[in-house]
GROMACS .gro file of C-alpha atoms in nm:
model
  354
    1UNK     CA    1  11.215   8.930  10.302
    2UNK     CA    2  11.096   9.159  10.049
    3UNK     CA    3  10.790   9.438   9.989
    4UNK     CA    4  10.530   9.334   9.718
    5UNK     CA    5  10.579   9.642   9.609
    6UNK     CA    6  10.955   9.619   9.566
    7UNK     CA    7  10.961   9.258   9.365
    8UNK     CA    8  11.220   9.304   9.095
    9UNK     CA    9  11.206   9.130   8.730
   10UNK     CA   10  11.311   8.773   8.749
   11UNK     CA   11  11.611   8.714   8.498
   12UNK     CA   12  11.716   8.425   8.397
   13UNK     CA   13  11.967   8.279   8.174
   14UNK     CA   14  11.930   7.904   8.016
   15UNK     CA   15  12.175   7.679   7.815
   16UNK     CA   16  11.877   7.460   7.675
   17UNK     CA   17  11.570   7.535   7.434
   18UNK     CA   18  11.353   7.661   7.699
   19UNK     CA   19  11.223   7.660   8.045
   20UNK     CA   20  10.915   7.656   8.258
   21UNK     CA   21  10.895   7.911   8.472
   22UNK     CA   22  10.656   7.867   8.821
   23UNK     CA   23  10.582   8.031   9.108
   24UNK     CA   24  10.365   7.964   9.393
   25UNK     CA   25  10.232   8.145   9.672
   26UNK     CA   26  10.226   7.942  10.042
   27UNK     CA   27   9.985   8.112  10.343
   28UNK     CA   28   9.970   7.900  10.669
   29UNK     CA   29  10.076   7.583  10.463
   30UNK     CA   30   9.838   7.620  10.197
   31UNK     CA   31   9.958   7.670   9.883
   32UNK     CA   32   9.863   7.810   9.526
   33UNK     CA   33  10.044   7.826   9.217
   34UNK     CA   34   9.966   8.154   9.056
   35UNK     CA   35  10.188   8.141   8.722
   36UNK     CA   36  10.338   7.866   8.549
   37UNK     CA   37  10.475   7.911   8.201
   38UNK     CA   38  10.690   7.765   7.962
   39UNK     CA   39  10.948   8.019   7.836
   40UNK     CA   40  11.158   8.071   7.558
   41UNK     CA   41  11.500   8.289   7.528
   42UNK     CA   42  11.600   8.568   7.344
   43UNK     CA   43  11.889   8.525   7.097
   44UNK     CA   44  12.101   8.597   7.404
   45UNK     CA   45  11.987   8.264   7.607
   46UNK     CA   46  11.769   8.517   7.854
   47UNK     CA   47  11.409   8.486   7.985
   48UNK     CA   48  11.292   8.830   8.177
   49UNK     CA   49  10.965   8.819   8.428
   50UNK     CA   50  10.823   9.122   8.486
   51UNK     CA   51  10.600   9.264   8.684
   52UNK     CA   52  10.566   9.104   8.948
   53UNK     CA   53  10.400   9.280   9.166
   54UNK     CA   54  10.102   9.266   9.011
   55UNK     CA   55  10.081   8.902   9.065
   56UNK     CA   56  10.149   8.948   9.401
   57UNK     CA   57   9.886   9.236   9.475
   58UNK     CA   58   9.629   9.029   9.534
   59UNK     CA   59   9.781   8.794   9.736
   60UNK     CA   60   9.958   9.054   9.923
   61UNK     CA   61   9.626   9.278  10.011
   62UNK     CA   62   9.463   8.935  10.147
   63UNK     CA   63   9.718   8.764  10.387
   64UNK     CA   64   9.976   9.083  10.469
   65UNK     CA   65  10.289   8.804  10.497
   66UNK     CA   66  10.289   8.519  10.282
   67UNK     CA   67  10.608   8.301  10.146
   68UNK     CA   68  10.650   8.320   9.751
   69UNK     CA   69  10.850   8.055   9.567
   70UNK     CA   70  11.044   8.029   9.198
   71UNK     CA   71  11.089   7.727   9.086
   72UNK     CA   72  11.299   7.756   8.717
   73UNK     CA   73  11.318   7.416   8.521
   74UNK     CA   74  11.484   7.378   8.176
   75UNK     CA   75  11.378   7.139   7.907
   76UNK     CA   76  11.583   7.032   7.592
   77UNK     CA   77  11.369   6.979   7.317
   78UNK     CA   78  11.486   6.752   7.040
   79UNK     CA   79  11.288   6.605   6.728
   80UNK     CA   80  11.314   6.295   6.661
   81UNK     CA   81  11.300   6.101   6.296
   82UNK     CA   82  10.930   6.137   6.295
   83UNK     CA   83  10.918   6.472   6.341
   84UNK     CA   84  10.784   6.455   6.703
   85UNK     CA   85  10.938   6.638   7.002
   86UNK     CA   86  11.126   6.493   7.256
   87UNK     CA   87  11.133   6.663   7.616
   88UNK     CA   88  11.405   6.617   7.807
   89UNK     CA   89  11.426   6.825   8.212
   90UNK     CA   90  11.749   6.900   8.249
   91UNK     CA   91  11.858   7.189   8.537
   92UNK     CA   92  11.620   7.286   8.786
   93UNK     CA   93  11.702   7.575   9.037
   94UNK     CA   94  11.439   7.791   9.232
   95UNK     CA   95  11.451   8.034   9.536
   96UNK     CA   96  11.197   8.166   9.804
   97UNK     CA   97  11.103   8.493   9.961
   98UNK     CA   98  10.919   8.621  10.256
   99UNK     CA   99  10.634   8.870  10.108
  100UNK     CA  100  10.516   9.174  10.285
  101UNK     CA  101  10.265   9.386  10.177
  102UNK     CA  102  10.368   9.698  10.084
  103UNK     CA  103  10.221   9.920   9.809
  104UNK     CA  104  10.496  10.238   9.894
  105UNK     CA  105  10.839  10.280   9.777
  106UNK     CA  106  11.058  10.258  10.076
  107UNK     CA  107  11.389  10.384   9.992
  108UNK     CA  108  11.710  10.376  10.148
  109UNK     CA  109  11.594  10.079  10.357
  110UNK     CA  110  11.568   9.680  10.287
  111UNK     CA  111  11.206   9.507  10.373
  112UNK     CA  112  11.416   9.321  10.658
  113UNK     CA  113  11.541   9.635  10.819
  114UNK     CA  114  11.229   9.834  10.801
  115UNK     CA  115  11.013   9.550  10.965
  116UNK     CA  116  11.281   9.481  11.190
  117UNK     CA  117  11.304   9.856  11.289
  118UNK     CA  118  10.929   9.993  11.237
  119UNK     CA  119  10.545   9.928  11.276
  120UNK     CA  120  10.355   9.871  10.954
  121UNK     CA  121  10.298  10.243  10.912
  122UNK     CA  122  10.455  10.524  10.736
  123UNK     CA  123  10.377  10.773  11.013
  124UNK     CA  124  10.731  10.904  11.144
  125UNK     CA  125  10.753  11.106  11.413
  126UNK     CA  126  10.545  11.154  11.730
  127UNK     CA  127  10.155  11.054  11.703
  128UNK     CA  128   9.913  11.289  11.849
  129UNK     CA  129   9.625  11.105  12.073
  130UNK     CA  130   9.334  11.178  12.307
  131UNK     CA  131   9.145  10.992  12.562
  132UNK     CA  132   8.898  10.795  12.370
  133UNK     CA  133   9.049  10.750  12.095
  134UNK     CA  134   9.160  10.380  11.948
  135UNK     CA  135   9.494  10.334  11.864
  136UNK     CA  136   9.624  10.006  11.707
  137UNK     CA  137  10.012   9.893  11.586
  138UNK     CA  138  10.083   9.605  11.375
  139UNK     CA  139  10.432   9.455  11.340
  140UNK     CA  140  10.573   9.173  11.161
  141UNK     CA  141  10.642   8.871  11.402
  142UNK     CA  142  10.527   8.783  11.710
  143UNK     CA  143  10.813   9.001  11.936
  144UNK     CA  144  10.637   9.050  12.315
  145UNK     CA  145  10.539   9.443  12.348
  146UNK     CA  146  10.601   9.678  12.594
  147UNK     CA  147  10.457  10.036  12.692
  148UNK     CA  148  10.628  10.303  12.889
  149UNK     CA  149  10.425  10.548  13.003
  150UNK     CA  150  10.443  10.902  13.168
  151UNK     CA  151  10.236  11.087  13.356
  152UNK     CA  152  10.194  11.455  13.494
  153UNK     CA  153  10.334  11.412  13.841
  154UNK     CA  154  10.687  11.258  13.664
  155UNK     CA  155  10.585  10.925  13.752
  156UNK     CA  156  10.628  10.633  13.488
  157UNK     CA  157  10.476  10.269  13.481
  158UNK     CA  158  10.580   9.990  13.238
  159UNK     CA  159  10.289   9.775  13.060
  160UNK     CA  160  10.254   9.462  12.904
  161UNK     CA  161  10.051   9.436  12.590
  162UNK     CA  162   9.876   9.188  12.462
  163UNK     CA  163   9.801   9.053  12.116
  164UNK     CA  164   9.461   9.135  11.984
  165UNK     CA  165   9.512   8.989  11.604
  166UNK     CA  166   9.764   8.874  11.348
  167UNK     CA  167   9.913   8.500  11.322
  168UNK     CA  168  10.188   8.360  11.288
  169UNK     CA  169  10.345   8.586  11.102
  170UNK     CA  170  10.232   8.942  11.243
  171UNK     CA  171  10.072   9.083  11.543
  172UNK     CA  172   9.813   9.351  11.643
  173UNK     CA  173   9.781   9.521  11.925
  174UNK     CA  174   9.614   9.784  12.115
  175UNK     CA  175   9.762  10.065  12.189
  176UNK     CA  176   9.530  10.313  12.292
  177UNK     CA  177   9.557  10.575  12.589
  178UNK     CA  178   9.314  10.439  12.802
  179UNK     CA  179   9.545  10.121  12.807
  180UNK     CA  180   9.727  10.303  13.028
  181UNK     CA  181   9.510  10.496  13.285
  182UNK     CA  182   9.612  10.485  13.624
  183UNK     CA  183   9.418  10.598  13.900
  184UNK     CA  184   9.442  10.970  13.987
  185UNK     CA  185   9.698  11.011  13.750
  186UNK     CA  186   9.678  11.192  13.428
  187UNK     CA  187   9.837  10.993  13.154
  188UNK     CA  188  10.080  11.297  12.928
  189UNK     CA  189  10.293  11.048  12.671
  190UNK     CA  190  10.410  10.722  12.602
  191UNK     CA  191  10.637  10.508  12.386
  192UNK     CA  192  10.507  10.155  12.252
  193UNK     CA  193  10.819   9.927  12.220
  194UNK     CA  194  10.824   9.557  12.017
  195UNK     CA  195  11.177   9.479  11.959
  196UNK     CA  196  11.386   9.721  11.786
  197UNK     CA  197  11.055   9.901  11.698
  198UNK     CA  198  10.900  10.247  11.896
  199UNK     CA  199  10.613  10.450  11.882
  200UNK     CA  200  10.599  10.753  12.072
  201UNK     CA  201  10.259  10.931  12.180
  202UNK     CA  202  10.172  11.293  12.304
  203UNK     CA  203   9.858  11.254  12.482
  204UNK     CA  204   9.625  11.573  12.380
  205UNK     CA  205   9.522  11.704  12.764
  206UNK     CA  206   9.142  11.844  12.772
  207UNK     CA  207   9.129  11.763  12.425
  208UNK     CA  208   8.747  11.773  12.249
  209UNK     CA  209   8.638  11.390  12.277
  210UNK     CA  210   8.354  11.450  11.996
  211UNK     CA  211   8.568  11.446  11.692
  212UNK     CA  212   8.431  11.379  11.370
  213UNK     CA  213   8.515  11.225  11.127
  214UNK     CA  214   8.703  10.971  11.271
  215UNK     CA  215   8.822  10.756  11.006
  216UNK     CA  216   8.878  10.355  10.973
  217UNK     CA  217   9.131  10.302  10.670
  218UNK     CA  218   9.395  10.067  10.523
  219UNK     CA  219   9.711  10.160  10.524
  220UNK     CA  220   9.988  10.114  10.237
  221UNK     CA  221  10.052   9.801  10.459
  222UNK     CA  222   9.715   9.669  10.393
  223UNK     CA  223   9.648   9.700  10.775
  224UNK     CA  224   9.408   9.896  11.010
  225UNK     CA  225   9.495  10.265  11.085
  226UNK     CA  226   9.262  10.514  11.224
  227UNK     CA  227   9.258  10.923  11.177
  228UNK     CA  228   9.121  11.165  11.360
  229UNK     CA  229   8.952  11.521  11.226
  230UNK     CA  230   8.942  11.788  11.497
  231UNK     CA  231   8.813  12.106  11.251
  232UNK     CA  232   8.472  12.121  11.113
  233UNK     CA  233   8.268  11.909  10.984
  234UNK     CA  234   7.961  11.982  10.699
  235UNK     CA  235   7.717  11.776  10.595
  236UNK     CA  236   7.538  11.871  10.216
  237UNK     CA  237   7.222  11.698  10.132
  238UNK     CA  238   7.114  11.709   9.819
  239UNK     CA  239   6.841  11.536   9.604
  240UNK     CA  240   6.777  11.437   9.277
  241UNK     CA  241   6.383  11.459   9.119
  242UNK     CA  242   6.235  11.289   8.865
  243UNK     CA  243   5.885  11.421   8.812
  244UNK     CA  244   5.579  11.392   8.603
  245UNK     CA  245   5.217  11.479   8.580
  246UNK     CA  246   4.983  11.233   8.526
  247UNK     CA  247   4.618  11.358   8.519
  248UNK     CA  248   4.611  11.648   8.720
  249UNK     CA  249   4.850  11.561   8.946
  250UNK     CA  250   5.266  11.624   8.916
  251UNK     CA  251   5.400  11.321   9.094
  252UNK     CA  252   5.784  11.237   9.168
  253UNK     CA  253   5.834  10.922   9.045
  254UNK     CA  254   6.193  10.878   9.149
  255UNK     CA  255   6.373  11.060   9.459
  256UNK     CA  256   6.799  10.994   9.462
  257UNK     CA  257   6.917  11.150   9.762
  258UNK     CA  258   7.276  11.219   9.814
  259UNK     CA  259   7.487  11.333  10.107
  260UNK     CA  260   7.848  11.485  10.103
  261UNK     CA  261   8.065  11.595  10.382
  262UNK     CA  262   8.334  11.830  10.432
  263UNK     CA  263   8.593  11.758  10.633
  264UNK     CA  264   8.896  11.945  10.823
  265UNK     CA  265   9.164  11.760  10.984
  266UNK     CA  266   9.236  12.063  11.207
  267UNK     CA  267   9.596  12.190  11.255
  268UNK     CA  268   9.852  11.908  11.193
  269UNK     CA  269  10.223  11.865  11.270
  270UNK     CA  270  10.420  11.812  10.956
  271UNK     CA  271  10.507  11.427  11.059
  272UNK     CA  272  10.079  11.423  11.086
  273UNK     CA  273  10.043  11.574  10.726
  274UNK     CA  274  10.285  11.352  10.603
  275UNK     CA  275  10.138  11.072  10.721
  276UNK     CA  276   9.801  11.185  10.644
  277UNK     CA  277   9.804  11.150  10.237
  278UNK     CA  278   9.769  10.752  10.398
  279UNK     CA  279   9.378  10.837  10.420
  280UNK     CA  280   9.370  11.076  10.142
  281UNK     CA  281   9.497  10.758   9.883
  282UNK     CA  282   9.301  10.413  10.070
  283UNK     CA  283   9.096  10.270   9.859
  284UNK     CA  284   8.908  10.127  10.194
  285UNK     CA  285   8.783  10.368  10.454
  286UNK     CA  286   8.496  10.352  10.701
  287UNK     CA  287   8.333  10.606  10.940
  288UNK     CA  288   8.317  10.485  11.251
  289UNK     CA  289   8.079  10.616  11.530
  290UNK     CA  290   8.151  10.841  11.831
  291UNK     CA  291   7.912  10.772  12.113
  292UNK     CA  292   7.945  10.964  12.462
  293UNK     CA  293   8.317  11.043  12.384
  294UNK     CA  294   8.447  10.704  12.280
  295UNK     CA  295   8.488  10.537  11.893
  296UNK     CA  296   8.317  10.225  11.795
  297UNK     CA  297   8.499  10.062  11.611
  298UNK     CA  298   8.216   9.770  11.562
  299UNK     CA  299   8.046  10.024  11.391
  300UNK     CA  300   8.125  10.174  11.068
  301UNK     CA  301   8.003  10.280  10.734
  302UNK     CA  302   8.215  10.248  10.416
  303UNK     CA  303   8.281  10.575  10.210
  304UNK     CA  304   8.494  10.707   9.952
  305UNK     CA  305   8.704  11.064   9.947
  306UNK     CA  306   8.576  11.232   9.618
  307UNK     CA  307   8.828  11.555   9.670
  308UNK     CA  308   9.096  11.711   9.846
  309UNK     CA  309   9.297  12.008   9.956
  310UNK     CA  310   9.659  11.861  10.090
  311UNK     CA  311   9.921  12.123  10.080
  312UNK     CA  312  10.216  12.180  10.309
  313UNK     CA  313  10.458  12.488  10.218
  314UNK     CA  314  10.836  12.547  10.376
  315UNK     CA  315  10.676  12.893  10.486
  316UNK     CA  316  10.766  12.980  10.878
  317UNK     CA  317  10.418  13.041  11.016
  318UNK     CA  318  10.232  12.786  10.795
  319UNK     CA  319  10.053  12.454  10.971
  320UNK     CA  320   9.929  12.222  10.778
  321UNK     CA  321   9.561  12.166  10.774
  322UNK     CA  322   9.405  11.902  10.498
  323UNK     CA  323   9.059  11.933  10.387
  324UNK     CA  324   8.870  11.662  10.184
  325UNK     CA  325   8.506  11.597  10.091
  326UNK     CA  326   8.374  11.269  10.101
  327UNK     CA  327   8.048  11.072  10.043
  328UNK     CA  328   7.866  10.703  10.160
  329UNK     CA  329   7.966  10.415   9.902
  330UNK     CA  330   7.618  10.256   9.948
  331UNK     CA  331   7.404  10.408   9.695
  332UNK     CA  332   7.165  10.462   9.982
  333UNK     CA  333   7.231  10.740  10.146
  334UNK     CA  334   6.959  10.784  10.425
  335UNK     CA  335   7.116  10.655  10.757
  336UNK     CA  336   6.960  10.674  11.071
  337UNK     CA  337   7.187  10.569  11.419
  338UNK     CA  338   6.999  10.554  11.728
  339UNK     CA  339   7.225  10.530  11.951
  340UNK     CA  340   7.366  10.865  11.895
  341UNK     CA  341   7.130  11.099  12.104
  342UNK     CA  342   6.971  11.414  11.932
  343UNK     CA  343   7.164  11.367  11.605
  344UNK     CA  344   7.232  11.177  11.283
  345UNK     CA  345   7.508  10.952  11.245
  346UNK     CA  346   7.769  11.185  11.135
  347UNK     CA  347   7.844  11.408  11.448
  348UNK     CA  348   7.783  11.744  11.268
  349UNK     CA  349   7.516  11.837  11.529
  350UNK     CA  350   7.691  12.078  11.791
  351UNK     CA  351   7.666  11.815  12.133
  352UNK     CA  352   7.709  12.116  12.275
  353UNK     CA  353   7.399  12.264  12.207
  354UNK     CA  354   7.190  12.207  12.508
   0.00000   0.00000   0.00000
């Protein structure tokens, strides 16, 4: 097993003229070869692939866990009395590999371990949650998962989870708090267990349910994680005229109108911050809608983080607190949500205002 990210250049050294170099991606039994080359040597009898990982990214971001195979097959090439070249396959030698997607460096740890010993996630520590939020965990394999939980009176109960997603070669699964509600009990923490792997969660007691943004993103993993922004939230409209008189009249001829928010994560715990440069780098992120205290996550609308303010210092009474600005992807930027009562589709009307 290795990360995509991780691939390392293929050397190889031939006794013949040359050798054609292939390799193929397999997902699910289908198959694709993706390079296929014939190579010569340097004057030391050595052919060097490199980067690989770019020939994997694509593949990678699309199936998460896919098999990749090198096949390495050398050809002596004579010429005959005629002047034409005569191909002869000699050795052929080739190996396979388990790919994971992975666009992080992961040191200190082999793709085997970490999947064997972690989630699909770079968050390390203990998660913050809240009633109503969504909480999902992917995993490599299809290991049966577990949930402890705790609850205010000292009681625990053990859960079984299900599978919501993945295939053969992963699984999804939902992990969030109300999960695990039991009946005049108030749920306090729990730890999410697949194999060797844990997640522990502090469950945030009377915390505000109207958060906003709340953030649908990919991961490093090229999986699902969602983040939650408990500080303000500002909405700046702005609008771009063209104008022109014709006759007597000045008439707009073109109105672009364009909407950026500002965003505050809200205090953080340094495991939180770290993992939090996750949404600051995706390339995909969605805003998903809040309705009467619980995310949709059927609902969302693409957007891209424009700028940022993510600093953490070693001082003794800092807490880290990101703030970004961000704008809709969709050059239209009118959006109207009716099923959020008294206000627009963002949650920066105060629900409290009545």
């Amino acid at each position: 097993m290795e990360f995509s990210s991780a691939m390392r250049d293929l050397a190889v050294s031939i006794t013949y003229t040359r050798a054609v170099i292939t390799l193929t991606v397999t997902k699910s039994g289908t198959s694709k070869v993706v390079y296929s080359e014939t190579l010569y040597p340097d004057s030391s009898g050595n052919i060097t692939l490199s980067d690989i990982d770019c020939l994997l990214e694509p593949y990678a971001e699309k199936w998460l866990v896919f098999t990749a195979a090198f096949s390495v097959t050398e050809q002596q090439v004579t010429v005959d009395a005629d002047g034409n070249e005569q191909v002869t396959p000699t050795d052929s030698d080739g190996f396979s590999l388990q790919i994971v997607s992975c666009k992080a460096n992961i040191v200190n740890e082999t793709a085997t371990h970490f999947c064997n010993n972690h989630f699909l996630t770079l968050f390390d520590g203990i998660r913050q949650t809240a009633h109503g939020y969504l909480e999902y965990l992917t995993y490599t394999g299809t290991d049966t998962a577990s949930c402890a939980a705790t609850y205010g009176d000292g009681s625990t109960q053990t859960f079984q989870l299900t599978r919501i997603g993945g295939s053969d070669e992963y699984s999804v699964i939902d992990v969030s708090p109300s999960e695990f509600d039991v009946t005049g009990k108030t749920l306090v923490s729990y730890r999410v267990s697949a194999g060797l792997r844990y997640q522990d969660y502090q469950v945030m007691i009377d915390a505000d349910r109207d958060v906003s943004p709340v953030l649908l993103f990919m991961n490093s993993f090229g999986v699902e994680e969602l983040a939650y922004c408990t500080g303000e939230h500002r909405r700046v409209a702005s609008f771009d005229r063209k104008q022109t008189r014709i006759g007597r009249l000045k008439t707009s001829y073109e109105i672009q109108e364009k909407e950026s928010f500002k965003a505050d994560t809200g205090p953080l715990t340094y495991p939180m911050a770290n993992w939090w440069r996750e949404v600051l780098r995706s390339k995909d992120i969605k805003v998903l809608q809040v309705y009467q205290g619980e995310v949709s996550p059927l609902s969302g609308v693409p957007v891209i983080i424009t700028s940022e303010k993510a600093e953490v210092s070693n001082e003794a009474d800092f807490i880290p607190r990101y703030t970004f600005d961000y704008e809709y992807s969709d050059r239209n930027h009118s959006y109207y949500e009716s099923r959020v009562e008294g206000r627009i589709f963002d949650n920066t009307f105060d629900n409290t205002f009545n």
